[in-house]
Short mmCIF file of C-alpha atoms in Angstrom, two decimals:
data_model
loop_
_atom_site.label_atom_id
_atom_site.label_comp_id
_atom_site.label_asym_id
_atom_site.label_seq_id
_atom_site.Cartn_x
_atom_site.Cartn_y
_atom_site.Cartn_z
CA MET A 175 92.36 74.91 118.62
CA SER A 176 95.82 74.44 120.10
CA GLY A 177 98.60 76.87 120.86
CA GLY A 178 98.76 80.06 122.89
CA ALA A 179 96.04 82.36 124.10
CA ALA A 180 93.52 83.42 121.48
CA THR A 181 91.73 86.71 121.03
CA ARG A 182 88.08 87.42 120.38
CA LEU A 183 87.28 90.08 117.84
CA HIS A 184 84.92 92.84 118.93
CA PRO A 185 83.41 95.69 116.95
CA PRO A 186 85.76 98.69 117.07
CA ALA A 187 85.05 101.04 119.92
CA GLY A 188 85.18 104.81 119.73
CA PRO A 189 88.07 106.75 121.16
CA PRO A 190 88.22 106.43 124.95
CA ALA A 191 88.31 109.41 127.26
CA SER A 192 91.87 110.60 127.69
CA SER A 193 93.40 109.76 131.03
CA SER A 194 96.00 112.45 130.57
CA THR A 195 93.60 115.31 131.33
CA ALA A 196 90.99 113.96 133.76
CA ALA A 197 92.54 113.99 137.18
CA PRO A 198 90.68 112.11 139.93
CA ALA A 199 88.39 114.58 141.69
CA HIS A 200 88.82 113.04 145.14
CA ARG A 201 92.58 113.62 145.12
CA HIS A 202 92.18 117.35 144.55
CA THR A 203 89.42 117.50 147.18
CA GLY A 204 91.61 115.72 149.69
CA LEU A 205 94.51 118.02 148.93
CA ARG A 206 92.40 121.15 149.37
CA ARG A 207 90.94 119.77 152.61
CA HIS A 208 94.41 119.01 153.91
CA LEU A 209 95.79 122.43 153.03
CA HIS A 210 92.71 124.23 154.42
CA HIS A 211 93.03 122.37 157.68
CA HIS A 212 96.54 123.69 158.24
CA HIS A 213 95.70 127.13 156.94
CA SER A 214 92.68 127.75 159.17
CA ALA A 215 93.87 126.08 162.38
CA PRO A 216 93.66 128.66 165.27
CA ARG A 217 96.87 130.04 166.64
CA PRO A 218 97.64 129.44 170.35
CA PRO A 219 96.79 132.45 172.61
CA ALA A 220 99.57 135.06 172.76
CA PRO A 221 101.32 135.49 176.16
CA PRO A 222 100.03 138.41 178.27
CA PRO A 223 101.82 141.70 177.62
CA ALA A 224 104.43 142.89 180.08
CA GLY A 225 102.85 146.36 180.60
CA PRO A 226 99.50 147.33 182.06
CA PRO A 227 96.48 145.49 180.62
CA ALA A 228 94.75 147.16 177.73
CA SER A 229 91.25 148.39 178.16
CA SER A 230 88.43 146.17 177.00
CA SER A 231 87.65 148.51 174.16
CA THR A 232 91.14 148.11 172.62
CA ALA A 233 92.11 144.55 173.57
CA ALA A 234 93.10 142.38 170.58
CA PRO A 235 91.04 139.24 170.01
CA ALA A 236 92.50 136.00 171.34
CA HIS A 237 92.41 134.36 167.85
CA ARG A 238 93.73 136.74 165.18
CA PRO A 239 93.03 135.93 161.49
CA PRO A 240 96.08 134.84 159.45
CA ARG A 241 98.26 137.67 158.30
CA PRO A 242 98.21 138.54 154.57
CA LEU A 243 101.77 137.24 153.99
CA VAL A 244 101.00 133.84 155.51
CA SER A 245 97.74 133.59 153.56
CA SER A 246 99.58 134.38 150.34
CA MET A 247 102.21 131.72 151.06
CA TRP A 248 99.56 129.06 151.63
CA ALA A 249 97.74 130.03 148.44
CA THR A 250 100.98 129.78 146.49
CA LEU A 251 101.75 126.38 148.00
CA ARG A 252 98.29 125.13 147.04
CA ALA A 253 98.74 126.31 143.45
CA ILE A 254 102.23 124.80 143.09
CA THR A 255 101.23 121.46 144.60
CA SER A 256 98.08 121.23 142.50
CA SER A 257 100.04 122.05 139.34
CA ARG A 258 102.61 119.38 140.09
CA LEU A 259 99.89 116.79 140.61
CA MET A 260 98.17 117.77 137.37
CA PHE A 261 101.48 117.59 135.51
CA TRP A 262 102.18 114.17 136.97
CA TRP A 263 98.74 112.85 136.02
CA GLY A 264 99.03 114.36 132.53
CA ARG A 265 102.48 112.85 131.90
CA ARG A 266 101.70 109.45 133.33
CA ALA A 267 99.33 108.33 130.58
CA PRO A 268 101.84 108.24 127.66
CA ALA A 269 104.31 106.21 129.72
CA GLU A 270 101.57 103.78 130.69
CA ALA A 271 100.45 103.58 127.05
CA ARG A 272 103.91 102.68 125.82
CA SER A 273 104.37 100.04 128.51
CA SER A 274 101.00 98.39 127.87
CA ARG A 275 101.29 98.21 124.08
CA HIS A 276 102.33 94.96 122.48
CA SER A 277 105.82 94.93 121.07
CA TYR A 278 106.91 93.04 117.99
CA SER A 279 110.27 91.78 116.78
CA ARG A 280 111.55 90.50 113.45
CA GLU A 281 113.41 87.46 112.21
CA GLU A 282 115.03 87.41 108.79
CA ARG A 283 115.44 84.25 106.74
CA GLY A 284 117.18 83.83 103.39
CA GLU A 285 119.05 86.65 101.62
CA LEU A 286 117.73 90.20 101.36
CA HIS A 287 116.98 91.30 97.76
CA ARG A 288 116.83 87.68 96.62
CA THR A 289 113.81 85.44 96.08
CA SER A 290 114.75 83.46 99.21
CA TYR A 291 114.26 86.41 101.58
CA LEU A 292 111.47 86.18 104.17
CA LEU A 293 110.89 88.50 107.13
CA TYR A 294 108.81 86.94 109.92
CA LEU A 295 107.31 88.80 112.87
CA LYS A 296 107.16 87.70 116.50
CA ASN A 297 105.04 88.96 119.38
CA SER A 298 106.27 90.18 122.77
CA ASP A 299 106.54 86.55 123.96
CA GLY A 300 108.84 85.70 121.06
CA LYS A 301 106.15 83.61 119.32
CA TYR A 302 105.84 83.71 115.54
CA ILE A 303 102.72 85.43 114.24
CA SER A 304 101.07 86.55 111.02
CA PRO A 305 101.42 90.32 110.50
CA LEU A 306 98.23 90.22 108.45
CA HIS A 307 96.01 88.30 110.87
CA ASP A 308 97.50 88.36 114.39
CA ILE A 309 98.26 92.08 114.81
CA PRO A 310 95.09 93.98 115.79
CA LEU A 311 93.76 96.65 113.46
CA HIS A 312 93.35 99.12 116.31
CA ASP A 313 95.97 100.15 118.83
CA GLU A 314 95.39 98.34 122.13
CA VAL A 315 95.65 101.54 124.18
CA ASP A 316 94.00 104.20 122.01
CA LYS A 317 91.27 102.89 119.72
CA ALA A 318 91.46 106.07 117.64
CA LEU A 319 94.89 104.91 116.44
CA PHE A 320 95.66 102.08 114.02
CA ASN A 321 98.52 99.62 113.85
CA MET A 322 100.55 99.82 110.66
CA VAL A 323 103.01 97.23 109.38
CA VAL A 324 105.84 98.99 107.53
CA GLU A 325 106.63 97.07 104.36
CA ILE A 326 108.84 99.65 102.61
CA PRO A 327 110.75 102.44 104.38
CA ARG A 328 110.87 105.86 102.74
CA TRP A 329 113.44 106.24 99.90
CA LYS A 330 113.71 102.45 99.40
CA ASN A 331 113.09 100.88 95.96
CA ALA A 332 112.66 97.19 96.80
CA LYS A 333 108.97 96.27 96.36
CA MET A 334 108.50 94.49 99.68
CA GLU A 335 105.03 93.32 100.70
CA ILE A 336 103.15 91.04 103.05
CA ALA A 337 103.05 87.66 101.31
CA THR A 338 99.31 87.03 101.46
CA LYS A 339 99.60 83.60 99.82
CA MET A 340 102.20 82.16 102.22
CA PRO A 341 101.58 80.64 105.67
CA LEU A 342 102.07 83.29 108.42
CA ASN A 343 102.31 85.92 105.67
CA PRO A 344 105.98 86.96 105.99
CA ILE A 345 107.22 90.12 104.30
CA LYS A 346 109.05 89.33 101.07
CA GLN A 347 110.13 91.09 97.90
CA ASP A 348 107.71 90.92 95.01
CA VAL A 349 108.92 88.76 92.13
CA LYS A 350 108.28 89.41 88.44
CA LYS A 351 109.44 86.97 85.75
CA GLY A 352 111.66 85.21 88.27
CA GLU A 353 113.45 88.41 89.39
CA VAL A 354 112.91 90.50 92.50
CA ARG A 355 111.11 93.72 91.74
CA TYR A 356 112.27 97.31 92.32
CA ILE A 357 110.24 100.50 91.91
CA ALA A 358 111.73 102.96 89.40
CA ASN A 359 112.91 106.41 90.44
CA ILE A 360 110.76 109.03 88.73
CA PHE A 361 112.40 112.44 88.76
CA PRO A 362 112.50 114.17 91.22
CA TYR A 363 111.63 111.27 93.55
CA LYS A 364 113.81 108.51 94.99
CA GLY A 365 112.01 105.23 95.68
CA TYR A 366 108.92 105.47 97.86
CA ILE A 367 108.26 108.99 99.14
CA TRP A 368 106.62 107.84 102.41
CA ASN A 369 106.95 104.95 104.80
CA TYR A 370 104.71 102.52 102.97
CA GLY A 371 102.85 99.60 104.47
CA ALA A 372 99.50 98.06 105.34
CA LEU A 373 96.84 97.97 108.02
CA PRO A 374 96.54 94.46 109.51
CA GLN A 375 93.19 92.70 109.64
CA THR A 376 91.93 94.42 106.48
CA TRP A 377 91.22 93.01 103.04
CA GLU A 378 90.06 94.61 99.80
CA ASP A 379 87.68 91.91 98.65
CA PRO A 380 88.03 91.26 94.89
CA SER A 381 84.43 90.07 94.75
CA HIS A 382 83.10 93.33 96.20
CA LYS A 383 82.56 96.34 93.94
CA ASP A 384 83.35 99.60 95.70
CA PRO A 385 80.20 101.77 95.59
CA ASN A 386 82.25 104.97 95.26
CA THR A 387 84.38 103.95 92.27
CA ASN A 388 82.61 100.89 90.82
CA TYR A 389 85.86 98.88 90.89
CA CYS A 390 86.52 95.64 92.80
CA GLY A 391 89.20 95.25 95.47
CA ASP A 392 92.78 94.24 94.70
CA ASN A 393 92.84 91.19 97.04
CA ASP A 394 95.34 92.79 99.47
CA PRO A 395 95.26 94.48 102.86
CA ILE A 396 94.63 98.22 102.62
CA ASP A 397 97.76 100.29 101.97
CA VAL A 398 99.09 103.16 104.11
CA CYS A 399 101.35 106.11 103.26
CA GLU A 400 102.90 107.36 106.51
CA ILE A 401 104.04 110.98 106.13
CA GLY A 402 106.01 111.55 109.34
CA SER A 403 109.66 112.56 109.61
CA LYS A 404 111.18 109.27 110.77
CA VAL A 405 112.40 106.65 108.31
CA PHE A 406 111.36 103.23 109.61
CA SER A 407 112.66 99.73 108.85
CA TYR A 408 111.17 96.73 107.09
CA GLY A 409 108.65 95.04 109.37
CA ASP A 410 108.30 97.80 111.97
CA VAL A 411 104.87 97.97 113.63
CA ILE A 412 103.85 101.54 114.46
CA GLN A 413 100.69 103.31 115.62
CA VAL A 414 99.31 105.89 113.20
CA LYS A 415 96.66 108.59 113.09
CA VAL A 416 94.50 108.37 109.95
CA LEU A 417 94.15 111.64 108.02
CA GLY A 418 92.54 110.81 104.69
CA ALA A 419 92.46 108.54 101.64
CA LEU A 420 93.28 108.47 97.93
CA ALA A 421 91.39 106.22 95.49
CA LEU A 422 93.93 104.58 93.18
CA ILE A 423 92.65 102.46 90.29
CA ASP A 424 95.63 100.17 89.71
CA GLU A 425 95.30 98.14 86.50
CA GLY A 426 91.53 98.01 86.88
CA GLU A 427 91.48 97.16 90.60
CA MET A 428 90.45 99.30 93.58
CA ASP A 429 93.57 100.05 95.61
CA TRP A 430 92.84 102.53 98.41
CA LYS A 431 95.78 104.48 99.85
CA ILE A 432 95.34 105.68 103.42
CA ILE A 433 97.25 108.83 104.38
CA ALA A 434 98.41 108.70 108.00
CA ILE A 435 101.06 109.96 110.39
CA ASN A 436 103.01 108.17 113.11
CA GLN A 437 101.44 109.11 116.44
CA ASP A 438 104.93 109.55 117.96
CA ASP A 439 105.99 112.03 115.29
CA PRO A 440 107.06 115.37 116.85
CA ASP A 441 104.42 117.18 114.76
CA ALA A 442 101.62 114.60 115.06
CA GLN A 443 99.42 116.87 117.19
CA MET A 444 99.25 119.33 114.27
CA PHE A 445 97.67 116.75 111.95
CA ASN A 446 94.04 115.71 112.40
CA ASP A 447 92.61 115.68 108.87
CA ILE A 448 93.73 115.79 105.26
CA ASP A 449 93.64 119.60 105.06
CA ASP A 450 96.37 119.73 107.72
CA VAL A 451 98.70 117.95 105.30
CA ARG A 452 98.12 120.70 102.73
CA ARG A 453 98.68 123.34 105.39
CA TYR A 454 101.84 122.02 107.04
CA LYS A 455 103.42 119.90 104.27
CA PRO A 456 102.65 121.88 101.12
CA GLY A 457 103.24 119.93 97.91
CA TYR A 458 103.25 116.50 99.57
CA LEU A 459 99.74 115.51 98.47
CA GLU A 460 100.34 116.74 94.92
CA ALA A 461 103.58 114.71 94.81
CA THR A 462 101.67 111.67 96.10
CA VAL A 463 99.11 111.91 93.28
CA ASN A 464 101.85 112.31 90.69
CA TRP A 465 103.86 109.40 92.09
CA PHE A 466 100.96 106.93 92.02
CA ARG A 467 99.88 108.08 88.57
CA LEU A 468 103.31 107.54 87.00
CA TYR A 469 105.20 104.89 88.97
CA LYS A 470 104.53 102.08 86.48
CA VAL A 471 105.23 104.08 83.33
CA PRO A 472 108.97 103.23 83.30
CA ASP A 473 107.93 99.55 83.10
CA GLY A 474 106.06 100.24 79.87
CA LYS A 475 102.60 100.41 81.44
CA PRO A 476 100.05 103.21 81.06
CA GLU A 477 99.40 105.81 83.74
CA ASN A 478 97.20 104.73 86.62
CA LEU A 479 93.72 106.17 87.06
CA LEU A 480 92.59 107.94 90.21
CA GLY A 481 89.08 108.05 91.61
CA PHE A 482 87.39 111.36 92.45
CA ASN A 483 89.64 113.05 89.87
CA GLY A 484 92.62 112.55 92.14
CA GLU A 485 91.06 114.42 95.07
CA PHE A 486 91.87 113.21 98.56
CA LYS A 487 89.00 112.20 100.82
CA ASP A 488 88.92 113.31 104.43
CA ARG A 489 89.52 111.38 107.66
CA GLU A 490 85.87 110.46 108.18
CA PHE A 491 85.63 108.98 104.70
CA ALA A 492 88.92 107.11 105.18
CA LEU A 493 87.70 105.58 108.44
CA GLY A 494 84.62 104.26 106.65
CA VAL A 495 86.80 102.64 103.98
CA ILE A 496 89.03 101.04 106.63
CA MET A 497 86.13 99.60 108.59
CA SER A 498 84.51 98.13 105.48
CA THR A 499 87.79 96.36 104.59
CA HIS A 500 88.02 95.12 108.18
CA GLN A 501 84.56 93.57 107.86
CA TYR A 502 85.64 91.82 104.65
CA TRP A 503 88.66 90.47 106.54
CA CYS A 504 86.42 89.20 109.34
CA SER A 505 84.40 87.21 106.82
CA LEU A 506 87.64 85.91 105.36
CA ILE A 507 89.27 84.79 108.62
CA TYR A 508 86.11 83.00 109.82
CA ASN A 509 85.70 81.33 106.41
CA LYS A 510 82.39 83.10 105.73
CA THR A 511 83.55 84.17 102.29
CA GLU A 512 85.73 82.63 99.61
CA GLY A 513 89.27 83.93 99.96
CA GLY A 514 90.83 82.22 96.97
CA ASP A 515 94.59 81.83 97.48
CA ILE A 516 94.81 84.10 100.54
CA ASN A 517 96.51 82.14 103.32
CA CYS A 518 94.65 82.71 106.60
CA LYS A 519 96.86 80.69 108.96
CA ASN A 520 97.03 82.50 112.31
CA VAL A 521 97.84 81.77 115.96
CA SER A 522 95.41 83.99 117.85
CA ILE A 523 91.94 84.30 116.26
CA ARG A 524 89.47 82.36 118.36
CA ASN A 525 87.03 80.18 116.42
CA SER A 526 88.88 80.73 113.16
CA PRO A 527 89.20 77.42 111.29
CA PHE A 528 92.67 78.52 110.21
CA CYS A 529 94.11 78.96 113.71
CA CYS A 530 97.22 76.86 114.38
CA SER A 531 99.49 76.20 117.34
CA HIS A 532 102.64 78.16 118.09
CA GLU A 533 104.58 74.94 117.60
CA GLU A 534 103.27 74.58 114.06
CA ALA A 535 104.06 78.22 113.34
CA LYS A 536 107.60 77.76 114.61
CA SER A 537 108.16 74.70 112.44
CA LEU A 538 107.05 76.67 109.37
CA VAL A 539 109.58 79.43 110.05
CA LEU A 540 112.44 77.07 110.83
CA SER A 541 111.87 75.26 107.54
CA ALA A 542 112.81 78.45 105.66
CA PRO A 543 116.46 79.02 104.60
CA GLU A 544 118.87 80.46 107.17
CA TYR A 545 119.66 84.16 106.99
CA VAL A 546 122.47 85.13 104.61
CA LYS A 547 124.26 88.48 104.50
CA PRO A 548 122.79 90.44 101.56
CA SER A 549 124.56 91.20 98.31
CA PRO A 550 124.73 94.77 96.94
CA ILE A 551 121.67 96.20 95.17
CA PRO A 552 122.09 96.35 91.38
CA GLU A 553 123.38 99.73 90.21
CA GLU A 554 120.54 100.22 87.73
CA VAL A 555 118.11 100.53 90.63
CA ASN A 556 119.47 104.06 91.20
CA LYS A 557 118.64 105.23 87.68
CA TRP A 558 116.40 108.29 87.35
CA HIS A 559 113.52 108.27 84.86
CA PHE A 560 112.26 111.52 83.30
CA ILE A 561 108.64 111.48 82.20
CA LYS A 562 106.77 114.23 80.35
CA ASN A 563 103.46 115.11 81.95
#
């Protein structure tokens, strides 16, 4: 294998202990010892009084204990100093996490909203990568989080997706009958009602029948609906907290939808499972079910089916679905299973027969058309469709 440094896949680890709350014990011990040393040090003997010496029965001891005011001051200093250290240790971890995470950039080729458009991703070294194969499933810093590749920002209509059949799997707009595809607006919605994307290093195997629904996979990475407040851009890579899952049966294929929230969202700490979405974003899950059930009806297709009668599964169930699709991807990338027309070219997976050099990856990207300023979106894309339930 040629090219840059490769990575070895390991089974996913559980969430690590948080560094933001466990302060090193020896630092506190040393601080207390230091403060106690100054607090309990004996005072120098007071000078003899000017008057006659006091009798032995009333003479003050040579070493008086610290006065209450001084003792209170030292106790306050200890508390303030300890609190500052704890605050510093607690705030240091997020900054370290952000600095140690991999960053990704984008490069556009062709013309947006045309069949020529391709969006390639690059790693922090500026090397071209596959968003499907070279971005880890788990966040590098916190294994409880997952990387998500944003394919379609909220409110957008263009049906962008990771091109699983192309080398390096760029993001491109889906094409139907020679024309780029847009999702219809179903009243009262506009485009996609979440930031929509996929988890890298997952694959819904079309030869595997899901034991929960009895349907086979749709031959794509597993989809994610991110419900946070920020609207992202095409090709953004974000870290998300998984909350639950919805079982969509899309034209006879199993098409799991993972519900998640951006870990940097201001309200992310409020969301830990699917019930929290019902509690803090009432109506969002019901709208999600309705959207997936109807979104193809304006194209003349029947309503989609939903497993479990449209009920959302919880976080634990969703994690099991994700890890099973990751195992299918592992078999795919190491050529242990037949992947059909899925292109597995990558630059980082050690021992994968599909691994290529960074030079080869660069030549593939540079062979694509140069970027062209996009033309306006057709006006009919903004049309609203009214459907009777």
